[in-house]
Amino acid sequence: MRPNEAASVAYRRPHHSPAGDSERRKRREIIAAMKPLYAHIAVVGTGAMGRGIAQIAAQAGSTVTLYDTQAAAMAAAQQGIGAQWDKLAEKGRMDAADVAACKARLQTATSLQALAGCDLVVEAIVEKLDVKAALFAQLEDIVRPDTVLASNTSSLSITAIAAQLKRPPRVAGYHFFNPVPLMKVVEVIAGLRTDAAVCAALCDYARQMGHTPVMAQDTPGFIVNHAGRGYGTEALRIVSEGVADFATIDRILRDQAGFKLGPFELMDLTALDVSHPVMESIYHQYYEEARYRPSVITAQRLAGGVLGRKTGEGFYRYENNVAQVAPEPPAPQVVEMPPVWVSPRAARRAELLQLLKDLGAKIETGQSPSAQALTLVAPLGFDVTTVAVVERLDPARTVGIDLLIDDAATRRRVLATNPATRTDMRDAAHALFARDGKAVSVIRDSGGFVTQRVVATIVNIAADICQQRICTPADLETAVTLGLGYPMGPLAMGNRYGPTNVLEVLFNLQTVYGDQRYRPSPWLRRRGAIGLSLLHEEE
Ligand SMILES: NC(=O)c1ccc[n+]([C@@H]2O[C@H](COP(=O)([O-])OP(=O)(O)OC[C@H]3O[C@@H](n4cnc5c(N)ncnc54)[C@H](O)[C@@H]3O)[C@@H](O)[C@H]2O)c1
């Protein structure tokens, strides 16, 4: 059995498995026999991240030496990691002998000199380039020439950290996510001069620790923080246009697009003092690339200290850590439902007509709508206003519905009015589409509604990450699903909704908004043109 398999066997099986004691004994023997790739590692900086890294490294069988300039932080880390193991033992996920062995492997050092014999040093100190570079320069004079130096930086360049060192080839990024033991992915980052063998070994060691490694080029945000730019920034743009409020956008992206957390819930959880600077940093590092443009909304909230859950108020107010969300308005009561006419250019027209039939609507089949008809359009990327004008429809009776995603696959329908839509027509559409009990959100006009805009932005940014060869499509998917918890990888998302549909949304968004933000990545355009899966790995 390979060591990485041994690690996962040892820590994933529940303690109370039917095999009981003998199973546990076997696991202990596997761990005892397992040779971690790095027998002795050091973790410098024992805050939130250093603790997590030290925990999983000791669990994989390495001797781990902790070092921090704050003695109290180091002592707290050793005690805190021990407490984590005790908790795992209480839950039956580790047994007493495992805990004792791990605790024995966890040491602290009072000076950097004590790290002389280490095979790997993982740095998780303050996020400042000069401080990290100075630490590595000091370490170079202490450790062996073949000791690997890894940085857990989330935003600094590995190439820059290694620039002034005697041996840059042994320096790599090793970017874990918080909380480390639960977030099972790590980005292994090659600086310009990093030795490929160093990255390969760090990948193998990650597997021994039960994590999935993904390889990234040294670029701003690496993979996860780069791919994650689309979700929040596009949602913020939608709010800034007055299309819908925070809670409505969260509901739509959860119920229609399948995200676990809405973008505003997510920002409240992460806190704006963390997420807004990341948005700014990546935007500026990419020389004001429009795709990553941050929002004045978060800048202002950050300045005002309205940071999120941790301050009791963010986009939501929290009482006893529970978000206070106003209930959704009920569907309006409509006594006389008008007949419905559907634009011949509507997306998923046949499905829409069937849905209307199922909902008991009176459907008009003429070339154009009668003077009483509620007029439905289902654009991709365009706003309702543009479609009404181009198709010469009466805007007062025109309502849009987002059908990028198959209605049967969603828990919410999203309708959009235009500035001229009459209240009776809006209410009729709302009541009609709520007839079978499905949730309905009605938003103001927006190119691409909410889901189309956000999904297309995410897919486009992912495509551009592949275009820049920052990582392989497969690693991108792994990094995003494990690191961001999206319902699927962004390329699989693009395939699911159709690369040509996503392209249509992007082209039309660019027309509506005149913003370079929506220009499609050539990587996506080429695959859309050929009809190639976005997951296809190029030779
Ligand atoms: N917190 C996260 O969610 C997260 C996620 C991924 C990566 N990171 C990165 O990990 C690193 C650490 O982040 P954190 O959240 O654990 O920080 P933290 O503030 O919780 O801990 C940092 C620790 O480093 C110590 N320290 C500072 N300068 C030092 C030095 N010169 N030598 C030794 N120790 C020193 C501090 O005393 C502190 O205990 C940063 O580079 C950060 O960008 C953080």
Short mmCIF file of N, CA and C and ligand atoms in Angstrom, two decimals, residues 44-50 67-70 73 123-128 131-132 135 151-155 175-178, ligand 1:
data_model
loop_
_atom_site.label_atom_id
_atom_site.label_comp_id
_atom_site.label_asym_id
_atom_site.label_seq_id
_atom_site.Cartn_x
_atom_site.Cartn_y
_atom_site.Cartn_z
N VAL A 44 6.57 27.44 10.68
CA VAL A 44 6.92 28.74 11.26
C VAL A 44 5.72 29.67 11.13
N GLY A 45 5.27 30.18 12.28
CA GLY A 45 4.02 30.95 12.32
C GLY A 45 2.91 30.00 12.75
N THR A 46 2.47 30.15 14.01
CA THR A 46 1.54 29.15 14.53
C THR A 46 0.16 29.76 14.80
N GLY A 47 -0.28 30.58 13.84
CA GLY A 47 -1.65 31.12 13.92
C GLY A 47 -2.63 30.10 13.37
N ALA A 48 -3.74 30.59 12.85
CA ALA A 48 -4.82 29.70 12.37
C ALA A 48 -4.28 28.68 11.36
N MET A 49 -3.49 29.13 10.41
CA MET A 49 -3.05 28.25 9.33
C MET A 49 -1.94 27.31 9.77
N GLY A 50 -0.94 27.87 10.48
CA GLY A 50 0.18 27.05 10.93
C GLY A 50 -0.30 25.88 11.79
N TYR A 67 7.45 26.88 15.37
CA TYR A 67 8.21 28.06 15.79
C TYR A 67 7.39 29.31 15.50
N ASP A 68 7.36 30.21 16.49
CA ASP A 68 6.65 31.49 16.32
C ASP A 68 7.39 32.53 17.14
N THR A 69 7.42 33.77 16.67
CA THR A 69 8.10 34.82 17.44
C THR A 69 7.34 35.11 18.75
N GLN A 70 6.06 34.78 18.78
CA GLN A 70 5.27 34.95 20.00
C GLN A 70 5.22 33.61 20.73
N ALA A 73 1.81 32.32 21.42
CA ALA A 73 1.07 31.78 20.26
C ALA A 73 1.49 30.33 20.03
N GLU A 123 6.16 27.94 5.93
CA GLU A 123 6.01 29.26 6.56
C GLU A 123 4.56 29.69 6.51
N ALA A 124 4.01 30.11 7.66
CA ALA A 124 2.62 30.62 7.71
C ALA A 124 2.60 31.84 8.63
N ILE A 125 3.51 32.79 8.34
CA ILE A 125 3.60 33.99 9.19
C ILE A 125 2.80 35.12 8.54
N VAL A 126 3.01 36.31 9.05
CA VAL A 126 2.27 37.49 8.57
C VAL A 126 2.44 37.66 7.04
N GLU A 127 1.35 38.14 6.38
CA GLU A 127 1.33 38.24 4.92
C GLU A 127 2.07 39.50 4.45
N LYS A 128 3.41 39.53 4.65
CA LYS A 128 4.19 40.69 4.20
C LYS A 128 5.42 40.17 3.48
N VAL A 131 8.88 40.56 5.20
CA VAL A 131 9.05 39.74 6.41
C VAL A 131 9.25 38.27 6.01
N LYS A 132 8.49 37.82 5.02
CA LYS A 132 8.63 36.43 4.58
C LYS A 132 10.01 36.22 3.94
N LEU A 135 12.69 36.05 6.56
CA LEU A 135 12.67 34.76 7.29
C LEU A 135 13.36 33.68 6.46
N SER A 151 5.96 28.33 1.26
CA SER A 151 5.21 29.45 1.84
C SER A 151 3.71 29.23 1.66
N ASN A 152 2.97 29.52 2.72
CA ASN A 152 1.51 29.40 2.67
C ASN A 152 0.85 30.72 2.22
N THR A 153 1.63 31.60 1.63
CA THR A 153 1.07 32.89 1.23
C THR A 153 -0.18 32.72 0.35
N SER A 154 -1.16 33.62 0.54
CA SER A 154 -2.32 33.53 -0.35
C SER A 154 -2.29 34.60 -1.43
N SER A 155 -1.44 35.62 -1.27
CA SER A 155 -1.49 36.68 -2.28
C SER A 155 -0.13 37.16 -2.78
N HIS A 175 -0.18 26.43 -0.62
CA HIS A 175 -1.29 27.27 -0.16
C HIS A 175 -2.47 26.41 0.31
N PHE A 176 -2.63 26.36 1.63
CA PHE A 176 -3.73 25.61 2.25
C PHE A 176 -4.90 26.57 2.47
N PHE A 177 -6.04 25.98 2.83
CA PHE A 177 -7.25 26.78 3.08
C PHE A 177 -7.75 26.54 4.51
N ASN A 178 -8.46 27.50 5.00
CA ASN A 178 -8.89 27.52 6.40
C ASN A 178 -10.30 26.94 6.54
N1 LIG B 1 -6.32 32.75 7.50
C1 LIG B 1 -6.61 32.27 6.30
O1 LIG B 1 -7.79 32.02 5.97
C2 LIG B 1 -5.51 31.97 5.34
C3 LIG B 1 -5.75 31.09 4.26
C4 LIG B 1 -4.71 30.77 3.40
C5 LIG B 1 -3.46 31.35 3.58
N2 LIG B 1 -3.27 32.23 4.61
C6 LIG B 1 -1.91 32.78 4.76
O2 LIG B 1 -1.28 32.09 5.82
C7 LIG B 1 -0.37 32.96 6.51
C8 LIG B 1 -0.73 32.99 7.98
O3 LIG B 1 -2.07 33.36 8.13
P1 LIG B 1 -2.84 33.16 9.51
O4 LIG B 1 -4.27 33.50 9.24
O5 LIG B 1 -2.52 31.84 10.10
O6 LIG B 1 -2.19 34.33 10.38
P2 LIG B 1 -2.20 34.53 11.97
O7 LIG B 1 -2.15 35.98 12.18
O8 LIG B 1 -3.31 33.74 12.58
O9 LIG B 1 -0.82 33.87 12.42
C9 LIG B 1 0.43 34.34 12.04
C10 LIG B 1 1.43 33.93 13.10
O10 LIG B 1 2.73 34.22 12.61
C11 LIG B 1 3.51 34.74 13.68
N3 LIG B 1 4.60 35.52 13.10
C12 LIG B 1 4.52 36.73 12.50
N4 LIG B 1 5.74 37.09 12.03
C13 LIG B 1 6.59 36.08 12.32
C14 LIG B 1 7.97 35.84 12.07
N5 LIG B 1 8.71 36.72 11.42
N6 LIG B 1 8.51 34.68 12.48
C15 LIG B 1 7.74 33.75 13.14
N7 LIG B 1 6.44 33.93 13.41
C16 LIG B 1 5.87 35.07 13.00
C17 LIG B 1 2.53 35.53 14.52
O11 LIG B 1 3.00 35.68 15.84
C18 LIG B 1 1.28 34.66 14.44
O12 LIG B 1 1.22 33.71 15.49
C19 LIG B 1 -0.47 34.29 5.79
O13 LIG B 1 0.53 34.34 4.81
C20 LIG B 1 -1.85 34.23 5.15
O14 LIG B 1 -1.96 35.06 4.02
C21 LIG B 1 -4.25 32.54 5.49
#
